[in-house]
Short mmCIF file of C-alpha atoms in Angstrom, two decimals:
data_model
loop_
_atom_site.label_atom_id
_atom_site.label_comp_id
_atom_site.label_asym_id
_atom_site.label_seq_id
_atom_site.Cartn_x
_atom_site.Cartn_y
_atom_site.Cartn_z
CA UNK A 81 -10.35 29.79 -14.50
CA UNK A 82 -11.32 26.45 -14.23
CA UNK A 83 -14.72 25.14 -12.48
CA UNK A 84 -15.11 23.27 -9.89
CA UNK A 85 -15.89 19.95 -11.27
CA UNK A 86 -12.82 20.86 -13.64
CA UNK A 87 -10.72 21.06 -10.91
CA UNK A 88 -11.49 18.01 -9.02
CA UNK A 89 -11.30 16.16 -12.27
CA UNK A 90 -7.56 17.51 -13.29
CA UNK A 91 -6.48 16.44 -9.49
CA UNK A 92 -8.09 12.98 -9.80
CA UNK A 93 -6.34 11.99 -13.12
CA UNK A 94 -3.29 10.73 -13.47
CA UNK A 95 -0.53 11.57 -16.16
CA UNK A 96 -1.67 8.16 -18.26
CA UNK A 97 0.76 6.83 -21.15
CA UNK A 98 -0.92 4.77 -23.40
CA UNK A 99 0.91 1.60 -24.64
CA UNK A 100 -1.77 0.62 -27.01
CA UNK A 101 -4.75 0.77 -27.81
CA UNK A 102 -6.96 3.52 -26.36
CA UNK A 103 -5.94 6.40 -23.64
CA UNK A 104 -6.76 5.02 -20.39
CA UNK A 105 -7.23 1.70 -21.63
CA UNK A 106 -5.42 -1.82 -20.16
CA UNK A 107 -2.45 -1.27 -22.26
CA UNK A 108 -1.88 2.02 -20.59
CA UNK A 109 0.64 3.12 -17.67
CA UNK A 110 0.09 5.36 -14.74
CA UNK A 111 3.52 7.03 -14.85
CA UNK A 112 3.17 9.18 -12.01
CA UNK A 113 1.97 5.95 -9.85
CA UNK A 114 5.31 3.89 -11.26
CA UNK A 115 7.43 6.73 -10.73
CA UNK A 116 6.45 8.04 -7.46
CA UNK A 117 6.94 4.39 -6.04
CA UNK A 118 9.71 3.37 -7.61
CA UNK A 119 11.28 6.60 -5.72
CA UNK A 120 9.31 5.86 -2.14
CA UNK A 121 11.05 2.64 -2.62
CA UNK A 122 14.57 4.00 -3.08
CA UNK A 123 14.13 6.24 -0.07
CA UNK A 124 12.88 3.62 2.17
CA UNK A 125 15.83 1.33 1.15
CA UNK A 126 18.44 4.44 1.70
CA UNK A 127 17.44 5.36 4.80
CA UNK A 128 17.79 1.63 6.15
CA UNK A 129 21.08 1.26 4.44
CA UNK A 130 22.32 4.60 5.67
CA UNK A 131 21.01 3.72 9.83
CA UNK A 132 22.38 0.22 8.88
CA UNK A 133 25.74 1.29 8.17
CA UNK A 134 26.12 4.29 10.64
CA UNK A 135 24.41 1.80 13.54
CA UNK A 136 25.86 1.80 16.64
CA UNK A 137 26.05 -0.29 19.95
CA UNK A 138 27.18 2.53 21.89
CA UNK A 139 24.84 5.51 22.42
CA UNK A 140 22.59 5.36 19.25
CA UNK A 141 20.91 8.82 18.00
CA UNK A 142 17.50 9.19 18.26
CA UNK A 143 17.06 8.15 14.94
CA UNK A 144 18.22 5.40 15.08
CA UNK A 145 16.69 4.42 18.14
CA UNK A 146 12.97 5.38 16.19
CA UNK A 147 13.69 2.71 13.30
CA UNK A 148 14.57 0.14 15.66
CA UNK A 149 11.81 1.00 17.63
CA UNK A 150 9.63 -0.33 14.29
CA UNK A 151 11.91 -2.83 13.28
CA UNK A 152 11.12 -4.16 17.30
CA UNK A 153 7.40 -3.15 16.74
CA UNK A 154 7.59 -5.04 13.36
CA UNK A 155 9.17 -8.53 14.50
CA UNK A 156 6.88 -8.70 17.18
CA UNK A 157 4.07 -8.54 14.90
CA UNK A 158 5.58 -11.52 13.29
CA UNK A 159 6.26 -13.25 16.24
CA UNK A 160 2.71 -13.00 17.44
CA UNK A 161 0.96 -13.93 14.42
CA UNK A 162 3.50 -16.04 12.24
CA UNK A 163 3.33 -19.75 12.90
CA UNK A 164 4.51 -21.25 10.38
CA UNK A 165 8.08 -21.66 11.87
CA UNK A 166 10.96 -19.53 11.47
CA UNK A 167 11.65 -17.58 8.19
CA UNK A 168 14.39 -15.30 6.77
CA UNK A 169 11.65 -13.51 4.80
CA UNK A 170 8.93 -12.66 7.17
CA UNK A 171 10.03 -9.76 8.79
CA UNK A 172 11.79 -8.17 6.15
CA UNK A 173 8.92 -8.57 3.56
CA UNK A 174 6.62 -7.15 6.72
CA UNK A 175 8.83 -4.24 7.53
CA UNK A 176 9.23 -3.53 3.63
CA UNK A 177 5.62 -3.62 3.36
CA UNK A 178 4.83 -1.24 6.58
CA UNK A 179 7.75 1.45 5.42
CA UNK A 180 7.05 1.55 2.04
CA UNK A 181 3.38 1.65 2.11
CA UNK A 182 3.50 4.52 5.11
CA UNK A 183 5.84 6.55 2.78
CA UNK A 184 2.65 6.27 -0.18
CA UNK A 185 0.33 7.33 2.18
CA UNK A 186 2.37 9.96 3.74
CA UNK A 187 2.65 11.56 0.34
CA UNK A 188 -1.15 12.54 1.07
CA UNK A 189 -0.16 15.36 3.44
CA UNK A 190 1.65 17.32 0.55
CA UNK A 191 -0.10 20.12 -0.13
CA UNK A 192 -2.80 19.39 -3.26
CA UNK A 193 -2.11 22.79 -5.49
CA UNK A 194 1.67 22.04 -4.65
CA UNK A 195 1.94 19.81 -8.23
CA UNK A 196 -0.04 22.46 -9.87
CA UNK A 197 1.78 25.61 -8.67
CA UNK A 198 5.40 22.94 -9.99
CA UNK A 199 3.59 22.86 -13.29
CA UNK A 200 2.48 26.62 -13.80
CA UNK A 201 6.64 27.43 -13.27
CA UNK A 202 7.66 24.93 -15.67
CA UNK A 203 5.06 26.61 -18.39
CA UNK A 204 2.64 23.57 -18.71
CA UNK A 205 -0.22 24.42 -16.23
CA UNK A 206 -2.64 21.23 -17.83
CA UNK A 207 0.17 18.69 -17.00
CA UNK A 208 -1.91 16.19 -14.77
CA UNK A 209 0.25 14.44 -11.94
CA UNK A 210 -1.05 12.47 -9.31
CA UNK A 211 1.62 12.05 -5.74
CA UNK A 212 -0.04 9.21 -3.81
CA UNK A 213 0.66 6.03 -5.18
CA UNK A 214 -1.77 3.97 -2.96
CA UNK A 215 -4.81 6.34 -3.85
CA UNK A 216 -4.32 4.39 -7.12
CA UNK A 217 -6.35 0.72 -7.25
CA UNK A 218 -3.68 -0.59 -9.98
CA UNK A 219 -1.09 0.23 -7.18
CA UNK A 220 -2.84 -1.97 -4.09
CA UNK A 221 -3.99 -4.53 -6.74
CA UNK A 222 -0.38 -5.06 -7.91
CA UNK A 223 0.35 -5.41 -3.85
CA UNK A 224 -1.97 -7.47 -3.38
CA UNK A 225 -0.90 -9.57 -6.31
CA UNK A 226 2.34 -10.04 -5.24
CA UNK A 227 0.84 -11.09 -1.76
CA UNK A 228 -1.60 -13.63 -3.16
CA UNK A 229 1.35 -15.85 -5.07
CA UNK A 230 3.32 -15.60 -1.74
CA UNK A 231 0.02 -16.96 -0.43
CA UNK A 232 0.11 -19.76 -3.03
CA UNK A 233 3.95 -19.95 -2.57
CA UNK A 234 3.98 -20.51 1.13
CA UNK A 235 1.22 -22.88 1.40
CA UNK A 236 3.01 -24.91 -0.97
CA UNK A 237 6.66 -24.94 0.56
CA UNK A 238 5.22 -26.11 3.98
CA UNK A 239 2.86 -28.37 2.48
CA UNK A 240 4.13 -29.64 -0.93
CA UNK A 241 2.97 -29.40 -4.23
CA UNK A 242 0.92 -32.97 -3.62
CA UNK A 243 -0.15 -32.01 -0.13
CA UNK A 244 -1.35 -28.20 -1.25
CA UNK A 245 -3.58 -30.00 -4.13
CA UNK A 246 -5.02 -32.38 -1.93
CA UNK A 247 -6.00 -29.76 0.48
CA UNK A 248 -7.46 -27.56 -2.09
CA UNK A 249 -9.84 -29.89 -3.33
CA UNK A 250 -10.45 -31.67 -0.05
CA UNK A 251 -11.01 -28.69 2.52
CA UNK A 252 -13.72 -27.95 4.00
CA UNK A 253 -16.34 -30.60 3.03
CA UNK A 254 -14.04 -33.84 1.89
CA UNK A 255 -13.04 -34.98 -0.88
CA UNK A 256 -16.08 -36.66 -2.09
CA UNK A 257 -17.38 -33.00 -2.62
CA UNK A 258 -14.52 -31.80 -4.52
CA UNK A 259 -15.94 -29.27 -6.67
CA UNK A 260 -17.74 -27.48 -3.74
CA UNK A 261 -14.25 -27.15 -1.71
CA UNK A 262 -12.48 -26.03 -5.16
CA UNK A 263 -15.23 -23.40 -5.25
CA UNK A 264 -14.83 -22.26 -1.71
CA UNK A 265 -10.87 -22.28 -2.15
CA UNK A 266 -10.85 -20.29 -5.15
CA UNK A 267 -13.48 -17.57 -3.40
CA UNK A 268 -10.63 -17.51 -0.57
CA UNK A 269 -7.89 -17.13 -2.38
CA UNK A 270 -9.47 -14.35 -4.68
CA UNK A 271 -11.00 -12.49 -1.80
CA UNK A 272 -7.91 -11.65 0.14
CA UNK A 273 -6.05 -10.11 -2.32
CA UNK A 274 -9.15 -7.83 -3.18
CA UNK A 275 -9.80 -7.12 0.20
CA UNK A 276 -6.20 -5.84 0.39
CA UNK A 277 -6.26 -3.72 -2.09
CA UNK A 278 -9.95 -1.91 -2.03
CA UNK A 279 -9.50 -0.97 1.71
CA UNK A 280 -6.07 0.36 1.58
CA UNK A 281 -7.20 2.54 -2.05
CA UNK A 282 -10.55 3.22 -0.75
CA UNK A 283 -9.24 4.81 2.57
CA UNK A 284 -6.35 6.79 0.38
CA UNK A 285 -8.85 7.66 -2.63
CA UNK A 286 -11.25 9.19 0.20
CA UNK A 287 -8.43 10.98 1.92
CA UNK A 288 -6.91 12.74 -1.15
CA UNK A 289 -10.89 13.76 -2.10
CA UNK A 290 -10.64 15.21 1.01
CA UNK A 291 -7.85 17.28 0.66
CA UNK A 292 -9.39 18.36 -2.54
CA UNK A 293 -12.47 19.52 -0.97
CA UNK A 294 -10.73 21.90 1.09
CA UNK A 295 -8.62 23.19 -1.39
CA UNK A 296 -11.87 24.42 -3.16
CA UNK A 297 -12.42 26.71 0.07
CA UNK A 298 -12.08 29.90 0.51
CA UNK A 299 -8.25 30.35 1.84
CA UNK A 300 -9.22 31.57 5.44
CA UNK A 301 -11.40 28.55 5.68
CA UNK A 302 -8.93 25.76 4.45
CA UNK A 303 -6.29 25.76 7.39
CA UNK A 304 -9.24 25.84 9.65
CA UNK A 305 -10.55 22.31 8.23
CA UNK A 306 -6.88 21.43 6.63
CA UNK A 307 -4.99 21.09 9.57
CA UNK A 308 -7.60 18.94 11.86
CA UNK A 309 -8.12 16.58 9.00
CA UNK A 310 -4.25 16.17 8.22
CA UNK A 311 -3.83 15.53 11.88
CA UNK A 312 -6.18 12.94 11.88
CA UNK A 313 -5.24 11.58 8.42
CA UNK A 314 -2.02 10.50 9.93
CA UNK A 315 -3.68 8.36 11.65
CA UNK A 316 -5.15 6.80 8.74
CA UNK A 317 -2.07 6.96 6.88
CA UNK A 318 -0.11 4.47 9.50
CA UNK A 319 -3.24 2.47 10.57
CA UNK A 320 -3.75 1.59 6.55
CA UNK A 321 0.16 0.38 6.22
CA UNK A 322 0.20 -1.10 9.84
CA UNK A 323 -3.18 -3.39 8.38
CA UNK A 324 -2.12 -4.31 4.96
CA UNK A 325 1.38 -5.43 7.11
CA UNK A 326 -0.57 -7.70 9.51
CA UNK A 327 -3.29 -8.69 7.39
CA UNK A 328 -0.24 -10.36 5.07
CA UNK A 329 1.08 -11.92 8.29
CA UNK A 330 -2.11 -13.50 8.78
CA UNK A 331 -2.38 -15.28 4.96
CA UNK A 332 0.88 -16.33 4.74
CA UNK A 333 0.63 -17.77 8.18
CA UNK A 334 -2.38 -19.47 7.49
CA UNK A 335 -1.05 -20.61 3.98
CA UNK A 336 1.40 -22.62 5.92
CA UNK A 337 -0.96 -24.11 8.52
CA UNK A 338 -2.03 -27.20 8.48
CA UNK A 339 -6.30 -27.90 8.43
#
Protein backbone atom coordinates (compact mmCIF):
# COMPACT_ATOMS: atom_id res chain seq x y z
CA UNK A 1 0.00 0.00 0.00
CA UNK A 2 1.49 2.97 -1.07
CA UNK A 3 1.40 6.47 0.94
CA UNK A 4 0.09 9.29 0.09
CA UNK A 5 2.94 11.32 -1.05
CA UNK A 6 3.82 7.94 -2.97
CA UNK A 7 0.86 8.13 -4.73
CA UNK A 8 0.77 11.61 -5.88
CA UNK A 9 4.35 11.17 -6.91
CA UNK A 10 3.69 7.84 -9.21
CA UNK A 11 0.63 9.97 -10.89
CA UNK A 12 2.82 13.05 -11.46
CA UNK A 13 5.69 11.19 -13.31
CA UNK A 14 5.78 10.37 -16.53
CA UNK A 15 7.04 7.04 -18.23
CA UNK A 16 10.65 8.95 -19.07
CA UNK A 17 13.12 7.21 -21.70
CA UNK A 18 16.39 8.35 -21.35
CA UNK A 19 18.41 9.03 -24.57
CA UNK A 20 21.55 9.87 -22.79
CA UNK A 21 22.91 10.86 -20.19
CA UNK A 22 20.99 10.76 -16.89
CA UNK A 23 17.13 9.60 -16.27
CA UNK A 24 15.13 12.63 -16.50
CA UNK A 25 17.79 14.57 -17.91
CA UNK A 26 17.63 16.88 -21.44
CA UNK A 27 18.46 13.94 -23.50
CA UNK A 28 15.42 12.19 -22.21
CA UNK A 29 11.79 11.62 -23.83
CA UNK A 30 8.42 11.81 -22.25
CA UNK A 31 6.92 8.86 -24.17
CA UNK A 32 3.61 8.96 -22.81
CA UNK A 33 3.48 12.93 -23.72
CA UNK A 34 4.77 11.98 -27.57
CA UNK A 35 2.52 9.20 -27.77
CA UNK A 36 -0.62 10.42 -26.38
CA UNK A 37 -0.36 13.46 -28.89
CA UNK A 38 0.76 11.99 -31.68
CA UNK A 39 -2.69 9.89 -31.27
CA UNK A 40 -4.96 13.21 -30.22
CA UNK A 41 -3.55 14.35 -33.43
CA UNK A 42 -4.63 11.40 -35.57
CA UNK A 43 -8.11 11.57 -34.10
CA UNK A 44 -8.57 15.17 -34.63
CA UNK A 45 -7.41 14.78 -38.30
CA UNK A 46 -9.91 11.57 -38.75
CA UNK A 47 -12.73 12.99 -37.56
CA UNK A 48 -12.34 16.12 -39.99
CA UNK A 49 -11.52 13.87 -42.84
CA UNK A 50 -14.37 11.53 -42.07
CA UNK A 51 -17.23 14.90 -41.67
CA UNK A 52 -15.21 16.19 -44.70
CA UNK A 53 -15.90 13.40 -46.87
CA UNK A 54 -19.46 12.35 -45.63
CA UNK A 55 -20.42 16.42 -45.73
CA UNK A 56 -23.46 17.26 -47.08
CA UNK A 57 -25.43 20.30 -48.55
CA UNK A 58 -28.63 18.74 -48.01
CA UNK A 59 -29.82 18.09 -44.44
CA UNK A 60 -26.47 17.72 -42.51
CA UNK A 61 -26.50 15.49 -39.12
CA UNK A 62 -26.04 17.07 -36.11
CA UNK A 63 -22.61 16.34 -36.17
CA UNK A 64 -21.80 17.77 -38.67
CA UNK A 65 -23.62 20.77 -38.09
CA UNK A 66 -21.45 20.97 -34.38
CA UNK A 67 -17.96 21.03 -36.33
CA UNK A 68 -19.07 23.58 -38.60
CA UNK A 69 -20.46 25.36 -35.92
CA UNK A 70 -16.46 25.70 -34.70
CA UNK A 71 -15.05 25.80 -37.93
CA UNK A 72 -17.72 29.17 -38.21
CA UNK A 73 -16.77 30.04 -34.54
CA UNK A 74 -13.06 29.56 -35.59
CA UNK A 75 -12.90 31.80 -38.89
CA UNK A 76 -14.56 34.42 -37.22
CA UNK A 77 -11.96 34.56 -34.69
CA UNK A 78 -9.64 35.09 -37.53
CA UNK A 79 -11.58 37.46 -39.20
CA UNK A 80 -11.85 39.66 -36.17
CA UNK A 81 -8.39 39.67 -35.10
CA UNK A 82 -6.21 38.77 -38.28
CA UNK A 83 -5.10 41.80 -40.23
CA UNK A 84 -2.56 40.99 -41.93
CA UNK A 85 -4.55 40.24 -45.19
CA UNK A 86 -5.86 37.10 -46.37
CA UNK A 87 -4.07 33.73 -45.70
CA UNK A 88 -4.54 30.03 -46.64
CA UNK A 89 -2.95 29.16 -43.27
CA UNK A 90 -4.69 31.12 -40.66
CA UNK A 91 -7.64 29.35 -40.03
CA UNK A 92 -6.51 26.02 -40.48
CA UNK A 93 -3.38 26.42 -38.20
CA UNK A 94 -6.16 28.17 -35.65
CA UNK A 95 -8.69 25.43 -35.90
CA UNK A 96 -5.76 22.77 -35.65
CA UNK A 97 -4.58 24.49 -32.69
CA UNK A 98 -8.22 24.85 -30.86
CA UNK A 99 -9.13 20.91 -31.73
CA UNK A 100 -6.10 19.48 -30.94
CA UNK A 101 -5.28 21.28 -27.84
CA UNK A 102 -9.16 20.73 -26.48
CA UNK A 103 -8.64 16.95 -27.18
CA UNK A 104 -5.16 17.24 -24.56
CA UNK A 105 -7.10 18.86 -22.16
CA UNK A 106 -10.11 16.77 -22.45
CA UNK A 107 -7.96 13.79 -21.63
CA UNK A 108 -8.08 15.38 -17.97
CA UNK A 109 -11.61 14.09 -17.33
CA UNK A 110 -10.44 10.35 -17.60
CA UNK A 111 -10.65 8.92 -14.56
CA UNK A 112 -6.96 9.20 -12.58
CA UNK A 113 -6.72 5.34 -11.16
CA UNK A 114 -8.05 4.39 -14.75
CA UNK A 115 -4.04 4.02 -16.04
CA UNK A 116 -3.31 2.32 -12.85
CA UNK A 117 -6.20 -0.20 -12.66
CA UNK A 118 -4.77 -0.80 -17.09
CA UNK A 119 -1.45 -1.51 -15.48
CA UNK A 120 -2.39 -3.85 -12.44
CA UNK A 121 -4.24 -6.23 -15.46
CA UNK A 122 -1.32 -6.20 -17.59
CA UNK A 123 0.92 -7.46 -14.36
CA UNK A 124 3.15 -4.27 -14.04
CA UNK A 125 1.34 -2.18 -11.32
CA UNK A 126 4.73 0.46 -11.01
CA UNK A 127 4.45 1.26 -14.79
CA UNK A 128 4.15 5.19 -14.56
CA UNK A 129 1.95 6.77 -17.46
CA UNK A 130 0.88 10.13 -17.60
CA UNK A 131 -2.68 10.89 -20.22
CA UNK A 132 -2.67 14.70 -20.52
CA UNK A 133 -0.26 15.88 -22.80
CA UNK A 134 -0.66 19.67 -22.05
CA UNK A 135 -0.19 19.08 -18.16
CA UNK A 136 3.37 18.56 -19.50
CA UNK A 137 5.62 22.08 -19.86
CA UNK A 138 7.88 20.28 -22.68
CA UNK A 139 4.47 19.83 -24.49
CA UNK A 140 3.21 23.81 -24.41
CA UNK A 141 6.91 24.84 -24.76
CA UNK A 142 7.26 22.82 -28.00
CA UNK A 143 3.73 24.75 -28.99
CA UNK A 144 4.82 27.60 -28.24
CA UNK A 145 8.00 27.06 -30.15
CA UNK A 146 6.48 26.31 -33.15
CA UNK A 147 4.32 29.56 -32.65
CA UNK A 148 7.26 31.85 -31.98
CA UNK A 149 9.15 30.97 -35.58
CA UNK A 150 5.68 31.49 -37.22
CA UNK A 151 5.98 34.76 -35.31
CA UNK A 152 9.43 35.37 -36.82
CA UNK A 153 8.17 33.82 -40.14
CA UNK A 154 5.22 36.06 -40.65
CA UNK A 155 6.72 39.24 -39.69
CA UNK A 156 9.22 38.57 -42.20
CA UNK A 157 7.00 37.54 -45.32
CA UNK A 158 4.94 40.81 -44.92
CA UNK A 159 7.81 42.82 -44.16
CA UNK A 160 10.99 41.36 -45.76
CA UNK A 161 14.02 40.10 -44.51
CA UNK A 162 15.58 43.94 -44.83
CA UNK A 163 12.42 45.57 -43.57
CA UNK A 164 12.00 42.93 -40.40
CA UNK A 165 15.83 43.86 -39.42
CA UNK A 166 15.35 47.37 -39.65
CA UNK A 167 12.35 47.23 -37.50
CA UNK A 168 13.95 45.12 -34.94
CA UNK A 169 16.65 47.32 -34.21
CA UNK A 170 14.76 50.53 -34.85
CA UNK A 171 11.36 50.02 -32.84
CA UNK A 172 10.44 51.61 -30.25
CA UNK A 173 13.10 54.29 -29.51
CA UNK A 174 14.95 54.84 -33.17
CA UNK A 175 17.59 53.73 -34.51
CA UNK A 176 20.13 55.83 -32.87
CA UNK A 177 19.28 53.64 -29.72
CA UNK A 178 19.68 50.40 -31.34
CA UNK A 179 20.77 48.26 -28.65
CA UNK A 180 17.90 49.37 -26.29
CA UNK A 181 15.13 48.42 -29.10
CA UNK A 182 17.18 45.00 -29.78
CA UNK A 183 16.77 44.49 -26.03
CA UNK A 184 13.12 45.28 -25.90
CA UNK A 185 12.52 43.08 -29.17
CA UNK A 186 14.22 40.16 -27.93
CA UNK A 187 12.16 40.45 -24.32
CA UNK A 188 8.99 40.41 -26.78
CA UNK A 189 9.70 37.85 -28.76
CA UNK A 190 10.84 35.54 -25.79
CA UNK A 191 7.93 36.45 -23.62
CA UNK A 192 5.10 35.29 -25.80
CA UNK A 193 6.08 32.03 -26.37
CA UNK A 194 6.59 31.55 -22.49
CA UNK A 195 3.52 33.08 -21.71
CA UNK A 196 1.89 30.47 -23.99
CA UNK A 197 3.11 27.76 -22.65
CA UNK A 198 3.17 28.37 -18.58
CA UNK A 199 -0.57 29.37 -18.60
CA UNK A 200 -1.90 26.65 -20.70
CA UNK A 201 0.54 23.85 -18.38
CA UNK A 202 -0.05 25.71 -15.29
CA UNK A 203 -3.94 25.61 -15.64
CA UNK A 204 -3.65 21.67 -16.84
CA UNK A 205 -0.81 20.79 -14.13
CA UNK A 206 -3.34 22.35 -11.42
CA UNK A 207 -6.30 20.55 -12.84
CA UNK A 208 -4.82 17.00 -12.98
CA UNK A 209 -3.46 17.80 -9.06
CA UNK A 210 -6.84 18.23 -8.61
CA UNK A 211 -8.15 15.20 -9.76
CA UNK A 212 -5.49 13.59 -7.73
CA UNK A 213 -6.59 15.11 -4.61
CA UNK A 214 -9.85 13.60 -4.82
CA UNK A 215 -8.81 10.39 -5.73
CA UNK A 216 -7.02 10.26 -2.26
CA UNK A 217 -10.68 10.56 -0.68
CA UNK A 218 -12.55 8.37 0.79
CA UNK A 219 -14.85 6.80 -2.19
CA UNK A 220 -18.26 8.26 -0.88
CA UNK A 221 -16.58 11.59 -0.77
CA UNK A 222 -14.90 11.69 -4.32
CA UNK A 223 -18.09 11.86 -6.64
CA UNK A 224 -19.34 14.42 -4.25
CA UNK A 225 -16.23 16.84 -5.07
CA UNK A 226 -15.37 14.81 -8.52
CA UNK A 227 -18.23 15.59 -10.42
CA UNK A 228 -18.60 19.56 -9.56
CA UNK A 229 -14.96 20.04 -10.31
CA UNK A 230 -15.07 17.99 -13.71
CA UNK A 231 -18.04 20.08 -14.59
CA UNK A 232 -16.32 23.08 -14.08
CA UNK A 233 -12.97 21.82 -15.45
CA UNK A 234 -14.59 21.73 -18.80
CA UNK A 235 -14.71 24.92 -18.70
CA UNK A 236 -11.15 25.29 -18.21
CA UNK A 237 -10.39 22.69 -20.59
CA UNK A 238 -12.03 24.79 -23.73
CA UNK A 239 -11.29 28.29 -22.30
CA UNK A 240 -7.31 27.14 -22.18
CA UNK A 241 -7.46 25.86 -26.08
CA UNK A 242 -9.93 28.71 -27.11
CA UNK A 243 -6.82 31.28 -25.51
CA UNK A 244 -3.73 29.66 -26.74
CA UNK A 245 -5.96 29.79 -30.36
CA UNK A 246 -6.54 33.57 -30.13
CA UNK A 247 -3.59 34.56 -28.33
CA UNK A 248 -1.62 33.03 -31.67
CA UNK A 249 -4.03 35.10 -33.79
CA UNK A 250 -2.96 38.05 -32.05
CA UNK A 251 1.19 37.50 -32.63
CA UNK A 252 1.03 36.50 -35.92
CA UNK A 253 -1.24 39.37 -36.67
CA UNK A 254 0.86 41.72 -35.09
CA UNK A 255 4.06 40.09 -36.66
CA UNK A 256 2.66 41.25 -39.91
CA UNK A 257 1.67 44.80 -38.90
CA UNK A 258 3.34 47.48 -39.74
CA UNK A 259 4.75 50.09 -36.59
Amino acid sequence: MSTTTEYIVHHLTHNNVVLSGERGGFWSIHIDTFSMSLLLGFVYLFIFTLLARRAKVANPNKLQLFFELIIDMVSQQVKDIYHGGKSKVIVPLSLTIFCWIFLMNLMDLLPVDLINLANHLSGNPEAKWRAVPSADVNATFAMSISVFFLIIGYGIKAKGVGGWLMEFISVPFGIYAMPLNIIFQLLELITKPISLSLRLFGNMYAGELVFILIALLPWHSQWLLGVPWAIFHILIITLQAFIFMVLTIVYLSMAGEKH
